Short mmCIF file of C-alpha atoms and ligand atoms in Angstrom, two decimals:
data_model
loop_
_atom_site.label_atom_id
_atom_site.label_comp_id
_atom_site.label_asym_id
_atom_site.label_seq_id
_atom_site.Cartn_x
_atom_site.Cartn_y
_atom_site.Cartn_z
CA MET A 10 0.27 -0.25 0.18
CA PRO A 11 1.45 3.22 -1.16
CA PHE A 12 0.71 5.34 1.59
CA TYR A 13 0.89 6.03 5.28
CA HIS A 14 -1.43 4.48 8.10
CA LYS A 15 -1.28 4.76 11.80
CA LEU A 16 -3.92 2.56 13.91
CA GLY A 17 -4.15 2.05 17.82
CA LYS A 18 -1.22 3.89 20.21
CA ILE A 19 2.55 3.59 19.11
CA PRO A 20 5.18 5.52 20.84
CA HIS A 21 6.47 8.84 19.97
CA LYS A 22 9.64 7.56 18.39
CA ARG A 23 10.24 4.27 16.74
CA HIS A 24 12.84 1.51 18.43
CA THR A 25 12.30 3.19 21.73
CA VAL A 26 10.92 2.29 25.03
CA PHE A 27 7.03 1.73 25.02
CA ARG A 28 5.68 0.48 28.33
CA LYS A 29 2.28 -1.20 29.36
CA PRO A 30 0.33 0.53 32.34
CA ASP A 31 1.71 -2.30 34.33
CA GLY A 32 5.39 -0.94 33.53
CA GLY A 33 6.03 -4.11 31.09
CA LEU A 34 7.41 -3.56 27.49
CA TYR A 35 5.26 -3.92 24.68
CA TYR A 36 7.04 -5.92 21.70
CA GLU A 37 7.97 -3.79 18.87
CA GLN A 38 7.98 -6.16 15.33
CA LEU A 39 9.05 -4.48 11.94
CA PHE A 40 6.68 -6.34 9.31
CA GLY A 41 7.91 -5.99 5.95
CA THR A 42 8.40 -7.15 2.35
CA ILE A 43 11.63 -7.50 -0.20
CA GLY A 44 13.57 -7.51 2.69
CA PHE A 45 14.20 -4.23 4.02
CA ASP A 46 13.34 -2.19 1.03
CA GLY A 47 10.02 -3.06 0.55
CA MET A 48 6.60 -1.43 2.38
CA SER A 49 7.15 -2.08 5.88
CA SER A 50 4.98 -1.23 9.14
CA ASN A 51 5.87 -1.09 12.96
CA LEU A 52 4.20 -3.22 15.08
CA TYR A 53 3.69 -3.21 19.05
CA HIS A 54 2.47 -6.43 20.34
CA GLU A 55 1.28 -7.43 23.88
CA HIS A 56 3.75 -10.11 23.97
CA ARG A 57 6.85 -11.42 21.67
CA PRO A 58 5.61 -12.04 18.46
CA THR A 59 8.18 -15.65 18.29
CA GLN A 60 6.47 -17.94 20.59
CA VAL A 61 6.14 -21.24 18.76
CA LYS A 62 4.86 -24.02 20.70
CA GLU A 63 4.69 -27.00 18.73
CA ILE A 64 5.09 -27.72 15.03
CA LYS A 65 2.13 -30.18 14.69
CA GLY A 66 3.36 -30.95 10.86
CA SER A 67 2.28 -30.27 7.27
CA TYR A 68 0.10 -31.08 4.25
CA ASP A 69 0.47 -30.21 0.58
CA VAL A 70 -1.87 -27.90 -1.29
CA ARG A 71 0.09 -27.63 -4.60
CA PRO A 72 -2.42 -27.57 -7.35
CA LYS A 73 -2.59 -30.68 -8.76
CA LEU A 74 -1.62 -30.55 -12.80
CA ALA A 75 -3.43 -31.89 -15.34
CA VAL A 76 -2.11 -29.85 -18.60
CA GLU A 77 0.92 -28.44 -18.24
CA ASN A 78 1.37 -27.36 -21.90
CA ASN A 79 -1.50 -25.45 -23.17
CA LEU A 80 -2.60 -24.12 -26.50
CA LYS A 81 -6.54 -24.32 -26.54
CA SER A 82 -9.11 -21.56 -25.31
CA TYR A 83 -11.12 -22.81 -22.52
CA ARG A 84 -14.17 -21.79 -20.52
CA PHE A 85 -14.70 -22.63 -17.08
CA LYS A 86 -17.88 -22.80 -15.07
CA GLY A 87 -16.97 -20.87 -12.01
CA PHE A 88 -20.17 -21.26 -10.12
CA GLN A 89 -19.98 -25.07 -10.34
CA ILE A 90 -17.05 -25.31 -8.13
CA THR A 91 -18.30 -27.48 -4.73
CA PRO A 92 -18.92 -25.09 -1.99
CA HIS A 93 -17.40 -26.63 1.33
CA PRO A 94 -17.75 -25.14 4.87
CA ASP A 95 -14.13 -24.77 5.49
CA TYR A 96 -12.28 -21.63 3.88
CA LEU A 97 -9.15 -23.13 3.00
CA GLU A 98 -10.74 -26.35 2.12
CA SER A 99 -13.01 -24.50 -0.44
CA ARG A 100 -9.95 -22.80 -2.01
CA LYS A 101 -9.40 -24.60 -5.66
CA PRO A 102 -6.88 -23.41 -7.60
CA VAL A 103 -7.59 -23.77 -11.44
CA LEU A 104 -5.13 -22.19 -13.21
CA THR A 105 -1.16 -21.58 -12.13
CA ASN A 106 2.34 -21.22 -13.15
CA SER A 107 5.63 -20.45 -10.98
CA ASP A 108 4.11 -17.17 -10.36
CA CYS A 109 0.63 -17.13 -9.14
CA ASP A 110 -2.65 -19.56 -8.43
CA ILE A 111 -6.09 -18.44 -9.66
CA ILE A 112 -8.16 -19.91 -7.24
CA LEU A 113 -12.09 -20.43 -6.87
CA ALA A 114 -13.60 -20.52 -3.50
CA SER A 115 -17.08 -21.06 -1.91
CA PRO A 116 -16.76 -21.22 1.46
CA GLN A 117 -19.72 -21.62 3.69
CA GLN A 118 -18.45 -20.91 7.17
CA SER A 119 -16.53 -18.51 8.89
CA THR A 120 -12.89 -19.63 10.08
CA GLU A 121 -13.24 -20.48 13.78
CA ASP A 122 -10.68 -22.36 15.47
CA TYR A 123 -7.32 -21.49 13.39
CA PHE A 124 -5.63 -18.19 11.94
CA TYR A 125 -4.40 -18.13 8.30
CA LYS A 126 -1.18 -16.59 6.71
CA ASN A 127 0.03 -16.94 3.47
CA ALA A 128 4.24 -16.56 4.02
CA ASP A 129 4.75 -17.40 0.08
CA SER A 130 2.05 -14.81 -1.84
CA ASP A 131 -0.15 -11.64 -1.56
CA GLU A 132 -3.60 -12.79 -1.92
CA LEU A 133 -5.88 -10.89 -4.02
CA ILE A 134 -9.87 -11.97 -3.35
CA PHE A 135 -12.36 -10.76 -4.78
CA ILE A 136 -15.78 -11.01 -3.59
CA HIS A 137 -18.02 -11.90 -6.15
CA LYS A 138 -20.86 -12.99 -3.66
CA GLY A 139 -20.91 -12.36 0.43
CA THR A 140 -20.46 -9.97 3.18
CA GLY A 141 -18.56 -10.09 6.07
CA LYS A 142 -15.54 -8.92 7.78
CA LEU A 143 -11.81 -9.54 6.97
CA ARG A 144 -10.18 -9.99 10.52
CA THR A 145 -6.10 -9.57 10.79
CA HIS A 146 -3.54 -8.85 13.14
CA LEU A 147 -3.38 -5.43 11.37
CA GLY A 148 -7.13 -4.48 11.88
CA ASN A 149 -10.43 -5.15 10.28
CA LEU A 150 -12.11 -4.66 6.80
CA ASP A 151 -16.02 -4.99 6.08
CA PHE A 152 -16.60 -6.69 2.74
CA LYS A 153 -19.14 -6.64 0.39
CA TYR A 154 -19.96 -7.49 -3.13
CA GLY A 155 -17.49 -6.24 -5.95
CA ASP A 156 -15.00 -5.46 -3.18
CA TYR A 157 -11.17 -6.30 -3.57
CA LEU A 158 -9.29 -7.10 -0.79
CA LEU A 159 -5.41 -7.15 -0.96
CA ILE A 160 -3.67 -9.05 1.84
CA PRO A 161 0.09 -8.45 1.71
CA ARG A 162 2.14 -11.71 2.50
CA GLY A 163 2.62 -12.82 6.08
CA THR A 164 -0.79 -10.72 7.23
CA ILE A 165 -2.35 -13.35 10.05
CA TYR A 166 -5.90 -13.61 9.29
CA LYS A 167 -9.26 -15.07 9.26
CA MET A 168 -12.41 -14.80 7.06
CA ASP A 169 -15.98 -13.92 8.79
CA PHE A 170 -19.24 -14.58 6.71
CA ASP A 171 -22.65 -13.70 7.41
CA GLU A 172 -24.34 -16.36 5.00
CA GLU A 173 -23.65 -19.64 3.59
CA ASP A 174 -23.48 -18.43 -0.29
CA ASN A 175 -19.98 -16.98 -0.72
CA ARG A 176 -18.14 -16.87 -3.80
CA LEU A 177 -14.77 -15.87 -4.42
CA PHE A 178 -12.16 -15.05 -7.31
CA ILE A 179 -8.87 -15.40 -5.60
CA VAL A 180 -5.21 -14.55 -6.82
CA GLU A 181 -2.22 -15.74 -5.18
CA SER A 182 0.91 -14.01 -6.05
CA ARG A 183 4.61 -14.60 -5.49
CA ARG A 184 5.44 -11.14 -6.53
CA PRO A 185 4.13 -8.41 -4.83
CA ILE A 186 0.59 -6.66 -5.92
CA TYR A 187 0.72 -2.97 -6.40
CA THR A 188 -1.27 -0.18 -7.57
CA PRO A 189 0.18 0.22 -11.50
CA LYS A 190 3.32 2.78 -11.67
CA ARG A 191 2.05 4.69 -14.29
CA TYR A 192 -0.67 6.63 -11.95
CA ARG A 193 1.76 7.29 -9.31
CA ASN A 194 3.86 10.12 -8.94
CA TRP A 195 7.38 10.51 -8.14
CA PHE A 196 6.35 10.10 -4.02
CA GLY A 197 3.75 7.63 -4.82
CA GLN A 198 0.46 9.63 -4.72
CA LEU A 199 -2.09 8.41 -7.17
CA LEU A 200 -2.01 11.10 -10.31
CA GLU A 201 -5.21 12.99 -11.75
CA HIS A 202 -5.82 10.35 -14.67
CA SER A 203 -5.58 7.95 -12.57
CA PRO A 204 -8.92 5.48 -12.76
CA PHE A 205 -9.36 5.67 -8.70
CA CYS A 206 -7.24 7.43 -5.71
CA GLU A 207 -6.26 7.05 -2.26
CA ARG A 208 -10.15 8.01 -1.39
CA ASP A 209 -11.35 4.62 -2.75
CA LEU A 210 -8.66 2.65 -0.95
CA ARG A 211 -9.93 1.49 2.37
CA GLN A 212 -7.49 0.96 5.35
CA PRO A 213 -8.05 -1.27 8.61
CA TYR A 214 -10.22 0.25 10.95
CA GLU A 215 -10.72 -1.80 13.76
CA LEU A 216 -7.67 -3.64 15.49
CA GLU A 217 -8.50 -6.21 18.12
CA THR A 218 -5.95 -6.83 20.73
CA ASN A 219 -5.91 -9.70 22.73
CA ASP A 220 -3.44 -10.82 25.31
CA GLU A 221 -4.47 -14.41 25.66
CA ARG A 222 -1.77 -17.17 26.52
CA GLY A 223 -2.59 -20.43 25.30
CA ASP A 224 -2.65 -22.63 22.27
CA PHE A 225 -2.97 -20.79 19.00
CA LEU A 226 -3.27 -22.70 15.83
CA ILE A 227 -1.55 -20.79 12.89
CA LYS A 228 -2.38 -22.29 9.55
CA ILE A 229 0.99 -21.16 7.99
CA LYS A 230 1.33 -21.67 3.92
CA LYS A 231 4.88 -21.99 2.81
CA GLN A 232 6.23 -23.13 -0.66
CA GLY A 233 2.71 -25.05 -1.55
CA LYS A 234 2.48 -26.87 2.04
CA ILE A 235 0.57 -25.62 5.44
CA PHE A 236 2.00 -26.30 8.13
CA ASP A 237 0.17 -26.23 11.43
CA MET A 238 2.15 -23.84 13.80
CA VAL A 239 0.72 -23.70 17.68
CA TYR A 240 1.53 -20.25 19.22
CA ALA A 241 1.72 -19.81 23.02
CA THR A 242 -0.01 -16.22 22.35
CA HIS A 243 -2.78 -14.80 20.59
CA PRO A 244 -1.88 -13.91 16.87
CA PHE A 245 -4.20 -10.84 17.20
CA ASP A 246 -2.04 -8.69 20.14
CA VAL A 247 -0.98 -5.89 18.24
CA VAL A 248 -1.93 -2.41 20.33
CA GLY A 249 -1.08 -0.16 17.53
CA TYR A 250 1.01 0.33 14.15
CA ASP A 251 2.30 2.35 11.51
CA GLY A 252 3.67 2.24 8.20
CA TYR A 253 2.50 1.24 4.51
CA ASN A 254 2.29 -2.76 4.77
CA TYR A 255 -1.08 -3.80 5.85
CA PRO A 256 -4.45 -5.14 4.22
CA TYR A 257 -6.90 -2.93 2.26
CA ALA A 258 -9.84 -2.95 0.28
CA PHE A 259 -10.88 -1.69 -2.77
CA SER A 260 -14.46 -1.97 -4.63
CA ILE A 261 -14.86 -2.23 -8.26
CA HIS A 262 -17.73 -0.13 -8.32
CA ASP A 263 -15.53 2.51 -7.31
CA PHE A 264 -13.35 2.34 -10.57
CA GLU A 265 -13.82 4.95 -12.67
CA PRO A 266 -13.66 3.56 -16.17
CA ILE A 267 -11.50 5.28 -18.85
CA THR A 268 -13.41 6.08 -22.32
CA GLY A 269 -12.52 7.22 -25.89
CA ARG A 270 -14.09 8.07 -29.49
CA ILE A 271 -12.63 4.89 -30.32
CA HIS A 272 -12.27 1.45 -28.41
CA GLN A 273 -9.79 1.80 -25.68
CA PRO A 274 -6.86 -0.87 -24.89
CA PRO A 275 -7.15 -3.26 -21.93
CA PRO A 276 -4.40 -1.08 -20.14
CA VAL A 277 -7.36 1.64 -19.65
CA HIS A 278 -8.91 -1.32 -17.08
CA GLN A 279 -5.52 -2.05 -15.15
CA THR A 280 -6.35 -1.71 -11.56
CA PHE A 281 -3.38 -3.47 -9.95
CA GLU A 282 0.27 -4.70 -11.48
CA THR A 283 2.80 -7.12 -10.24
CA ASP A 284 6.53 -8.00 -12.09
CA ALA A 285 4.66 -11.24 -13.52
CA PHE A 286 0.92 -10.37 -14.33
CA VAL A 287 -1.73 -7.45 -14.40
CA VAL A 288 -5.38 -7.56 -12.90
CA CYS A 289 -7.94 -5.20 -14.64
CA SER A 290 -11.41 -4.10 -13.96
CA PHE A 291 -14.18 -4.47 -16.88
CA CYS A 292 -16.77 -1.76 -15.13
CA PRO A 293 -20.52 -0.30 -16.97
CA ARG A 294 -19.42 2.65 -19.08
CA LYS A 295 -20.24 4.40 -21.97
CA TYR A 296 -18.71 2.77 -25.27
CA ASP A 297 -16.96 4.47 -27.79
CA TYR A 298 -18.84 8.18 -29.42
CA HIS A 299 -16.96 7.71 -32.76
CA PRO A 300 -19.99 8.09 -35.29
CA ASP A 301 -18.52 4.79 -36.63
CA ALA A 302 -17.10 3.49 -33.78
CA ILE A 303 -16.80 -0.14 -33.07
CA PRO A 304 -17.42 -0.86 -29.55
CA ALA A 305 -16.70 -4.43 -29.75
CA PRO A 306 -12.82 -5.20 -29.07
CA TYR A 307 -10.71 -6.30 -32.37
CA SER A 308 -9.12 -9.47 -32.64
CA HIS A 309 -5.90 -9.47 -30.77
CA SER A 310 -3.10 -11.72 -30.46
CA ASN A 311 -1.07 -10.69 -27.42
CA ILE A 312 2.08 -13.34 -27.77
CA ASP A 313 2.84 -12.43 -24.33
CA SER A 314 0.38 -13.21 -21.89
CA ASP A 315 -2.31 -15.52 -21.15
CA GLU A 316 -5.74 -13.90 -20.67
CA VAL A 317 -7.92 -14.99 -17.95
CA LEU A 318 -11.70 -13.09 -17.78
CA TYR A 319 -13.20 -13.84 -14.96
CA TYR A 320 -17.05 -12.92 -15.33
CA VAL A 321 -19.09 -11.04 -12.62
CA ASP A 322 -22.35 -9.51 -13.77
CA GLY A 323 -23.93 -7.60 -16.48
CA ASP A 324 -24.13 -8.80 -20.02
CA PHE A 325 -20.75 -9.65 -22.03
CA MET A 326 -21.12 -7.87 -25.51
CA SER A 327 -18.11 -9.64 -27.33
CA ARG A 328 -19.00 -13.41 -26.24
CA ASN A 329 -21.96 -15.67 -26.45
CA ASP A 330 -22.98 -17.80 -24.32
CA ILE A 331 -21.12 -16.30 -21.20
CA GLU A 332 -22.57 -16.50 -17.59
CA ALA A 333 -21.26 -14.74 -14.26
CA GLY A 334 -18.92 -16.98 -12.51
CA HIS A 335 -17.56 -18.44 -16.08
CA ILE A 336 -13.77 -17.86 -16.27
CA SER A 337 -12.40 -17.37 -19.91
CA LEU A 338 -8.96 -18.71 -20.26
CA HIS A 339 -7.24 -17.42 -23.97
CA PRO A 340 -3.80 -18.46 -24.20
CA ALA A 341 -0.74 -16.91 -25.51
CA GLY A 342 0.09 -17.91 -29.10
CA ILE A 343 -3.06 -17.47 -31.19
CA PRO A 344 -5.58 -14.65 -31.69
CA HIS A 345 -8.77 -14.25 -29.66
CA GLY A 346 -11.76 -12.07 -30.58
CA PRO A 347 -15.52 -11.51 -30.18
CA HIS A 348 -17.65 -14.10 -31.34
CA PRO A 349 -19.49 -14.30 -34.64
CA GLY A 350 -22.15 -11.55 -34.63
CA ALA A 351 -20.67 -9.28 -31.96
CA VAL A 352 -18.83 -7.03 -33.67
CA GLU A 353 -21.94 -6.40 -35.55
CA ARG A 354 -23.90 -6.44 -32.62
CA SER A 355 -21.79 -3.80 -31.08
CA ILE A 356 -22.35 -1.06 -33.44
CA GLY A 357 -24.56 2.11 -32.23
CA GLN A 358 -24.78 0.54 -28.75
CA VAL A 359 -23.94 3.21 -26.37
CA GLU A 360 -23.22 1.46 -22.84
CA THR A 361 -22.35 -1.40 -21.59
CA GLU A 362 -23.25 -2.98 -18.13
CA GLU A 363 -20.54 -5.62 -18.07
CA LEU A 364 -18.44 -6.17 -15.14
CA ALA A 365 -15.31 -8.84 -15.29
CA VAL A 366 -11.98 -9.11 -13.43
CA MET A 367 -9.23 -9.93 -15.99
CA VAL A 368 -6.14 -11.17 -14.93
CA ASP A 369 -2.84 -11.44 -17.80
CA THR A 370 0.00 -13.63 -17.03
CA PHE A 371 3.00 -13.09 -18.61
CA LYS A 372 4.17 -16.89 -18.33
CA PRO A 373 2.17 -19.64 -19.35
CA LEU A 374 -1.10 -20.93 -17.04
CA MET A 375 -1.29 -24.99 -16.23
CA LEU A 376 -4.47 -26.00 -15.86
CA THR A 377 -5.01 -28.15 -12.70
CA GLU A 378 -7.66 -31.21 -11.98
CA ASP A 379 -10.18 -28.76 -10.25
CA ALA A 380 -10.15 -26.81 -13.47
CA MET A 381 -10.78 -29.78 -16.02
CA GLU A 382 -13.98 -30.75 -13.77
CA ILE A 383 -15.57 -27.57 -14.63
CA ALA A 384 -14.13 -27.29 -18.24
CA ASP A 385 -16.07 -26.39 -21.36
CA GLU A 386 -13.86 -28.52 -23.94
CA SER A 387 -15.68 -26.84 -27.23
CA TYR A 388 -15.39 -23.25 -26.19
CA HIS A 389 -11.94 -23.32 -28.44
CA LYS A 390 -14.42 -23.85 -31.33
CA SER A 391 -16.53 -21.16 -30.26
CA TRP A 392 -15.62 -18.70 -32.92
CA LEU A 393 -16.55 -20.83 -35.85
CA GLU A 394 -19.32 -19.94 -38.14
CA GLU A 395 -22.13 -22.15 -38.73
CA GLU A 396 -21.51 -23.87 -41.70
CA ASP A 397 -17.65 -24.58 -40.83
CA LYS A 398 -19.35 -26.62 -37.49
CA GLU A 399 -19.29 -30.23 -38.07
FE1 LIG B 404 -8.33 -10.06 -24.92
#
């Protein structure tokens, strides 16, 4: 997060004596990424955050690969992923490479008896269905339909859901996720031509401070395994912190689309960036206003990235037979574009209600066993004219 946040109580100077009411010390922790060069926050704990009591074991959660080398366009029916009561068990990676995992999840219950920490990856959770609260050791964030939750690696968290019917689209990124550099000035502030600004980014507002001792299970994801670590102190024991490294929320409904007289390319929809992929938000907007404009996109062959579109809501003008919760995968190496009739249909249209999240990865994606269970194996032929179909 490229701007400063302070929550709870902190001492006047960092790395100085900070006493509790009973005269004991609060314990400081620098919580950062990219060694000492990236974003960091200074946290003050009731207890030392290092008190591991027991390591109960570990289990493998690496995606099970079904297709490693792919050159076929796919459609996946995301809502066919089976719901599961447990948050972590519900997460099904469908597409993966060495930089990221793209995950669908339909958790039915809040995380009650453990805390979770991803030590490998930043997590970007898009809330397609459901409301609730993301609770973290750095404060809490309410979430609802349309929210992106950006959770930096190392954040200890729980998800509280209000109801059972939840649908999440999640990207785990081995590289830190930032707002696009071209929208930030030399000081890091979002510029006037950015489609969103700091006011749209919601910071943690509610710090839970718990000084209990006991047995506290944190499930820690590290190198594709979950380690069950038992700590002797409550993981939410921070009394205050300040800095730049903390989870935040951004609603896709607060993204202000950039439009033009003729078709604007996908980068105008960019919302987040990493070294390894970009995330774009396609939001309801006015179409191109040149009198002869074709609002539908032209076919394009982006040879350098696999394109994943997650369809959220509205009408998907360039596609036939696409519904909310579907994912399309258009791999690098072959062109893709509007379905038959979509270009003609788009001429004269003045606006769209489409809502979608796009992830373009620079390395090819592999397909998992979970993906193949919800895959449409005929999608790659969906661009054929009627007379060419068998
Ligand atoms: Fe595309």
